[in-house]
PDB file of C-alpha atoms and ligand atoms in Angstrom:
ATOM      1  CA  MET A   1       0.203   0.405  -0.225  1.00  0.00           C
ATOM      2  CA  ALA A   2       1.234   3.629  -0.936  1.00  0.00           C
ATOM      3  CA  LEU A   3      -0.130   6.568  -0.379  1.00  0.00           C
ATOM      4  CA  ARG A   4       0.404   9.379  -2.558  1.00  0.00           C
ATOM      5  CA  ASN A   5       0.243  13.155  -1.687  1.00  0.00           C
ATOM      6  CA  LEU A   6      -2.708  14.817  -2.620  1.00  0.00           C
ATOM      7  CA  ARG A   7      -2.634  18.663  -4.385  1.00  0.00           C
ATOM      8  CA  VAL A   8      -4.932  20.832  -3.591  1.00  0.00           C
ATOM      9  CA  ASP A   9      -6.649  23.853  -5.001  1.00  0.00           C
ATOM     10  CA  GLY A  10      -4.380  26.389  -6.079  1.00  0.00           C
ATOM     11  CA  ASP A  11      -1.804  24.076  -7.290  1.00  0.00           C
ATOM     12  CA  GLU A  12      -1.492  25.242 -11.101  1.00  0.00           C
ATOM     13  CA  LEU A  13      -1.246  21.198 -12.106  1.00  0.00           C
ATOM     14  CA  LEU A  14      -5.232  21.019 -11.103  1.00  0.00           C
ATOM     15  CA  ARG A  15      -5.756  22.841 -14.302  1.00  0.00           C
ATOM     16  CA  ARG A  16      -4.244  21.229 -16.978  1.00  0.00           C
ATOM     17  CA  LYS A  17      -5.647  18.842 -19.251  1.00  0.00           C
ATOM     18  CA  SER A  18      -4.554  15.334 -18.707  1.00  0.00           C
ATOM     19  CA  ARG A  19      -3.017  13.131 -21.528  1.00  0.00           C
ATOM     20  CA  PRO A  20      -4.527   9.827 -22.801  1.00  0.00           C
ATOM     21  CA  VAL A  21      -2.782   6.751 -21.497  1.00  0.00           C
ATOM     22  CA  ALA A  22      -1.104   4.721 -24.602  1.00  0.00           C
ATOM     23  CA  ASP A  23       0.374   1.861 -22.560  1.00  0.00           C
ATOM     24  CA  ILE A  24      -1.215   0.366 -19.802  1.00  0.00           C
ATOM     25  CA  THR A  25       2.390  -0.155 -17.973  1.00  0.00           C
ATOM     26  CA  GLU A  26       3.529  -1.460 -14.297  1.00  0.00           C
ATOM     27  CA  ASN A  27       3.865   1.963 -13.369  1.00  0.00           C
ATOM     28  CA  VAL A  28       0.405   2.794 -14.405  1.00  0.00           C
ATOM     29  CA  LYS A  29      -1.282  -0.260 -12.360  1.00  0.00           C
ATOM     30  CA  THR A  30       0.831   0.803  -9.416  1.00  0.00           C
ATOM     31  CA  LEU A  31      -0.430   4.293  -9.980  1.00  0.00           C
ATOM     32  CA  LEU A  32      -4.246   3.142 -10.281  1.00  0.00           C
ATOM     33  CA  GLY A  33      -3.208   0.836  -7.108  1.00  0.00           C
ATOM     34  CA  ASP A  34      -1.674   4.009  -4.861  1.00  0.00           C
ATOM     35  CA  MET A  35      -4.558   5.771  -6.251  1.00  0.00           C
ATOM     36  CA  VAL A  36      -7.316   3.494  -4.340  1.00  0.00           C
ATOM     37  CA  ASP A  37      -5.288   3.575  -1.243  1.00  0.00           C
ATOM     38  CA  THR A  38      -4.922   7.116  -1.202  1.00  0.00           C
ATOM     39  CA  MET A  39      -8.807   7.548  -1.802  1.00  0.00           C
ATOM     40  CA  LYS A  40      -9.479   4.983   0.632  1.00  0.00           C
ATOM     41  CA  ASN A  41      -7.554   6.250   3.278  1.00  0.00           C
ATOM     42  CA  SER A  42      -9.339   9.844   3.023  1.00  0.00           C
ATOM     43  CA  LYS A  43     -12.683   8.221   2.739  1.00  0.00           C
ATOM     44  CA  GLY A  44     -12.810   9.557  -0.794  1.00  0.00           C
ATOM     45  CA  ALA A  45     -15.627   8.215  -3.431  1.00  0.00           C
ATOM     46  CA  GLY A  46     -13.407   9.150  -6.111  1.00  0.00           C
ATOM     47  CA  LEU A  47      -9.962  10.419  -7.216  1.00  0.00           C
ATOM     48  CA  ALA A  48      -8.499  11.681 -10.374  1.00  0.00           C
ATOM     49  CA  ALA A  49      -5.031  10.881 -11.363  1.00  0.00           C
ATOM     50  CA  PRO A  50      -4.056  14.971 -11.291  1.00  0.00           C
ATOM     51  CA  GLN A  51      -5.243  14.974  -7.614  1.00  0.00           C
ATOM     52  CA  VAL A  52      -1.674  13.273  -7.101  1.00  0.00           C
ATOM     53  CA  GLY A  53       0.114  15.259  -9.387  1.00  0.00           C
ATOM     54  CA  VAL A  54       0.255  12.625 -12.664  1.00  0.00           C
ATOM     55  CA  LEU A  55      -1.259  14.026 -15.729  1.00  0.00           C
ATOM     56  CA  LYS A  56      -2.769  11.047 -17.198  1.00  0.00           C
ATOM     57  CA  ARG A  57      -6.592  10.305 -17.926  1.00  0.00           C
ATOM     58  CA  LEU A  58      -7.204   7.970 -14.731  1.00  0.00           C
ATOM     59  CA  ILE A  59      -9.474   7.774 -12.195  1.00  0.00           C
ATOM     60  CA  VAL A  60     -10.346   5.444  -9.267  1.00  0.00           C
ATOM     61  CA  ILE A  61     -14.114   5.355  -7.862  1.00  0.00           C
ATOM     62  CA  ASP A  62     -15.370   3.437  -4.467  1.00  0.00           C
ATOM     63  CA  HIS A  63     -19.213   3.377  -4.682  1.00  0.00           C
ATOM     64  CA  GLU A  64     -21.521   1.095  -2.356  1.00  0.00           C
ATOM     65  CA  ASP A  65     -18.424  -1.299  -2.116  1.00  0.00           C
ATOM     66  CA  GLU A  66     -17.709  -1.626  -5.637  1.00  0.00           C
ATOM     67  CA  LEU A  67     -14.423  -0.288  -7.126  1.00  0.00           C
ATOM     68  CA  PHE A  68     -13.528   0.974 -10.764  1.00  0.00           C
ATOM     69  CA  GLN A  69     -10.805   1.842 -12.205  1.00  0.00           C
ATOM     70  CA  MET A  70     -10.916   3.837 -15.199  1.00  0.00           C
ATOM     71  CA  ILE A  71      -8.566   4.282 -18.016  1.00  0.00           C
ATOM     72  CA  ASN A  72      -9.154   6.543 -20.674  1.00  0.00           C
ATOM     73  CA  PRO A  73     -12.782   7.576 -19.586  1.00  0.00           C
ATOM     74  CA  GLU A  74     -14.988   9.022 -21.796  1.00  0.00           C
ATOM     75  CA  ILE A  75     -18.526  10.227 -21.568  1.00  0.00           C
ATOM     76  CA  GLN A  76     -20.650   9.464 -24.417  1.00  0.00           C
ATOM     77  CA  LEU A  77     -24.323  10.163 -23.025  1.00  0.00           C
ATOM     78  CA  GLU A  78     -25.593  12.490 -20.823  1.00  0.00           C
ATOM     79  CA  GLU A  79     -29.469  12.283 -19.612  1.00  0.00           C
ATOM     80  CA  GLY A  80     -31.682  14.610 -17.581  1.00  0.00           C
ATOM     81  CA  SER A  81     -30.012  16.416 -14.443  1.00  0.00           C
ATOM     82  CA  GLN A  82     -29.904  16.404 -10.952  1.00  0.00           C
ATOM     83  CA  ASP A  83     -28.688  18.764  -8.152  1.00  0.00           C
ATOM     84  CA  ALA A  84     -26.338  17.225  -5.849  1.00  0.00           C
ATOM     85  CA  GLU A  85     -24.071  18.075  -2.820  1.00  0.00           C
ATOM     86  CA  GLU A  86     -20.064  17.602  -3.602  1.00  0.00           C
ATOM     87  CA  ALA A  87     -17.187  17.966  -1.713  1.00  0.00           C
ATOM     88  CA  CYS A  88     -13.457  16.995  -3.285  1.00  0.00           C
ATOM     89  CA  LEU A  89     -10.366  16.142  -1.241  1.00  0.00           C
ATOM     90  CA  SER A  90      -8.466  18.624  -3.187  1.00  0.00           C
ATOM     91  CA  ILE A  91     -10.476  21.212  -1.541  1.00  0.00           C
ATOM     92  CA  PRO A  92     -10.547  20.337   1.955  1.00  0.00           C
ATOM     93  CA  GLY A  93     -13.359  21.858   4.149  1.00  0.00           C
ATOM     94  CA  MET A  94     -15.743  22.913   1.505  1.00  0.00           C
ATOM     95  CA  ILE A  95     -18.766  21.712  -0.086  1.00  0.00           C
ATOM     96  CA  GLY A  96     -21.293  22.809  -2.562  1.00  0.00           C
ATOM     97  CA  THR A  97     -24.528  21.984  -4.695  1.00  0.00           C
ATOM     98  CA  VAL A  98     -23.768  21.069  -8.293  1.00  0.00           C
ATOM     99  CA  THR A  99     -26.414  20.388 -11.471  1.00  0.00           C
ATOM    100  CA  ARG A 100     -24.698  17.136 -12.937  1.00  0.00           C
ATOM    101  CA  PRO A 101     -26.859  14.805 -15.775  1.00  0.00           C
ATOM    102  CA  GLU A 102     -29.238  12.207 -14.038  1.00  0.00           C
ATOM    103  CA  LYS A 103     -27.729   9.436 -16.534  1.00  0.00           C
ATOM    104  CA  LEU A 104     -24.321   8.888 -18.371  1.00  0.00           C
ATOM    105  CA  THR A 105     -23.130   6.109 -20.176  1.00  0.00           C
ATOM    106  CA  VAL A 106     -18.901   6.360 -19.673  1.00  0.00           C
ATOM    107  CA  ALA A 107     -16.810   4.367 -22.179  1.00  0.00           C
ATOM    108  CA  PHE A 108     -13.588   3.393 -20.526  1.00  0.00           C
ATOM    109  CA  THR A 109     -10.482   0.993 -20.798  1.00  0.00           C
ATOM    110  CA  LYS A 110      -9.867  -1.788 -17.955  1.00  0.00           C
ATOM    111  CA  THR A 111      -6.521  -3.027 -16.319  1.00  0.00           C
ATOM    112  CA  ASP A 112      -6.729  -5.901 -18.394  1.00  0.00           C
ATOM    113  CA  GLY A 113      -6.680  -3.547 -21.549  1.00  0.00           C
ATOM    114  CA  THR A 114     -10.282  -4.266 -22.591  1.00  0.00           C
ATOM    115  CA  ARG A 115     -12.322  -1.352 -24.045  1.00  0.00           C
ATOM    116  CA  ALA A 116     -15.806  -1.685 -21.562  1.00  0.00           C
ATOM    117  CA  GLU A 117     -19.108   0.605 -21.599  1.00  0.00           C
ATOM    118  CA  MET A 118     -21.135   1.345 -18.346  1.00  0.00           C
ATOM    119  CA  SER A 119     -24.390   3.204 -17.696  1.00  0.00           C
ATOM    120  CA  ALA A 120     -24.543   5.128 -14.262  1.00  0.00           C
ATOM    121  CA  GLU A 121     -27.400   7.041 -12.835  1.00  0.00           C
ATOM    122  CA  GLY A 122     -27.809   9.257  -9.628  1.00  0.00           C
ATOM    123  CA  ARG A 123     -24.602   9.346  -7.119  1.00  0.00           C
ATOM    124  CA  LEU A 124     -22.732   7.147  -9.659  1.00  0.00           C
ATOM    125  CA  ALA A 125     -22.942   9.416 -12.667  1.00  0.00           C
ATOM    126  CA  VAL A 126     -22.254  12.510 -10.528  1.00  0.00           C
ATOM    127  CA  ILE A 127     -18.834  11.058  -8.982  1.00  0.00           C
ATOM    128  CA  ILE A 128     -17.999   9.838 -12.924  1.00  0.00           C
ATOM    129  CA  SER A 129     -18.696  13.233 -13.939  1.00  0.00           C
ATOM    130  CA  HIS A 130     -16.580  14.723 -11.285  1.00  0.00           C
ATOM    131  CA  GLU A 131     -13.679  12.747 -11.873  1.00  0.00           C
ATOM    132  CA  VAL A 132     -13.740  13.216 -15.839  1.00  0.00           C
ATOM    133  CA  ASP A 133     -14.031  17.073 -15.148  1.00  0.00           C
ATOM    134  CA  HIS A 134     -10.761  16.464 -12.880  1.00  0.00           C
ATOM    135  CA  LEU A 135      -8.780  15.164 -16.117  1.00  0.00           C
ATOM    136  CA  ASN A 136     -10.128  18.180 -18.039  1.00  0.00           C
ATOM    137  CA  GLY A 137      -9.113  20.951 -15.737  1.00  0.00           C
ATOM    138  CA  VAL A 138     -12.455  21.763 -13.763  1.00  0.00           C
ATOM    139  CA  LEU A 139     -13.179  21.942 -10.346  1.00  0.00           C
ATOM    140  CA  TYR A 140     -16.285  21.399  -9.138  1.00  0.00           C
ATOM    141  CA  ARG A 141     -16.219  24.490  -7.437  1.00  0.00           C
ATOM    142  CA  ASP A 142     -16.196  26.387 -11.210  1.00  0.00           C
ATOM    143  CA  LYS A 143     -19.739  24.827 -11.494  1.00  0.00           C
ATOM    144  CA  ALA A 144     -21.079  25.155  -7.813  1.00  0.00           C
ATOM    145  CA  ARG A 145     -23.670  27.203  -6.254  1.00  0.00           C
ATOM    146  CA  ASN A 146     -24.050  27.420  -2.443  1.00  0.00           C
ATOM    147  CA  PHE A 147     -19.917  26.784  -2.456  1.00  0.00           C
ATOM    148  CA  ARG A 148     -19.420  27.052   1.461  1.00  0.00           C
ATOM    149  CA  LEU A 149     -17.820  25.724   4.483  1.00  0.00           C
ATOM    150  CA  ARG A 150     -18.753  22.308   5.224  1.00  0.00           C
ATOM    151  CA  THR A 151     -20.606  21.597   8.690  1.00  0.00           C
ATOM    152  CA  LYS A 152     -21.405  18.712  10.935  1.00  0.00           C
ATOM    153  CA  GLU A 153     -24.614  18.624   9.233  1.00  0.00           C
ATOM    154  CA  ASP A 154     -22.685  17.826   5.643  1.00  0.00           C
ATOM    155  CA  ASP A 155     -21.826  14.231   5.549  1.00  0.00           C
ATOM    156  CA  GLU A 156     -20.996  13.656   1.896  1.00  0.00           C
ATOM    157  CA  GLU A 157     -18.196  11.930   0.846  1.00  0.00           C
ATOM    158  CA  ASP A 158     -15.230  13.711  -1.174  1.00  0.00           C
ATOM    159  CA  ASP A 159     -15.121  13.093  -5.171  1.00  0.00           C
TER     160      ASP A 159
HETATM  161 NI1   NI B 201     -12.766  16.143  -7.019  1.00  0.00          NI
END
């Protein structure tokens, strides 16, 4: 288990666009494993590679005891909308309301190199949308209403 240092808001790297992963090397697999460890250690629901300082299109998600590791995720289709509370491991102590698609379809490469497609709705759609935004240098606070300090009444997980 290896933890990586989290980049926080204000770090210019979080604003850059991540590059597609051409080959699933051992380095890439190690990075994904470290991202999972770092996410779980911080009790996050998702993490994108730029948050640990690597500009590669990689995201990990921990949702209802299911773990997703997505290489080169691409959102194909978005439907409907929902308003959800969001937080982010790179913006500690804050929370905000963001409008996201209610449902989406995402295509991605799995660690075994095969391409997969998945549909998601509700909270999982929010997390996927939030993490893919990170790969494009977008932070949830750019889109948030009522961006505010998190209080004890706010128990959302960090994405
Ligand atoms: Ni985030």
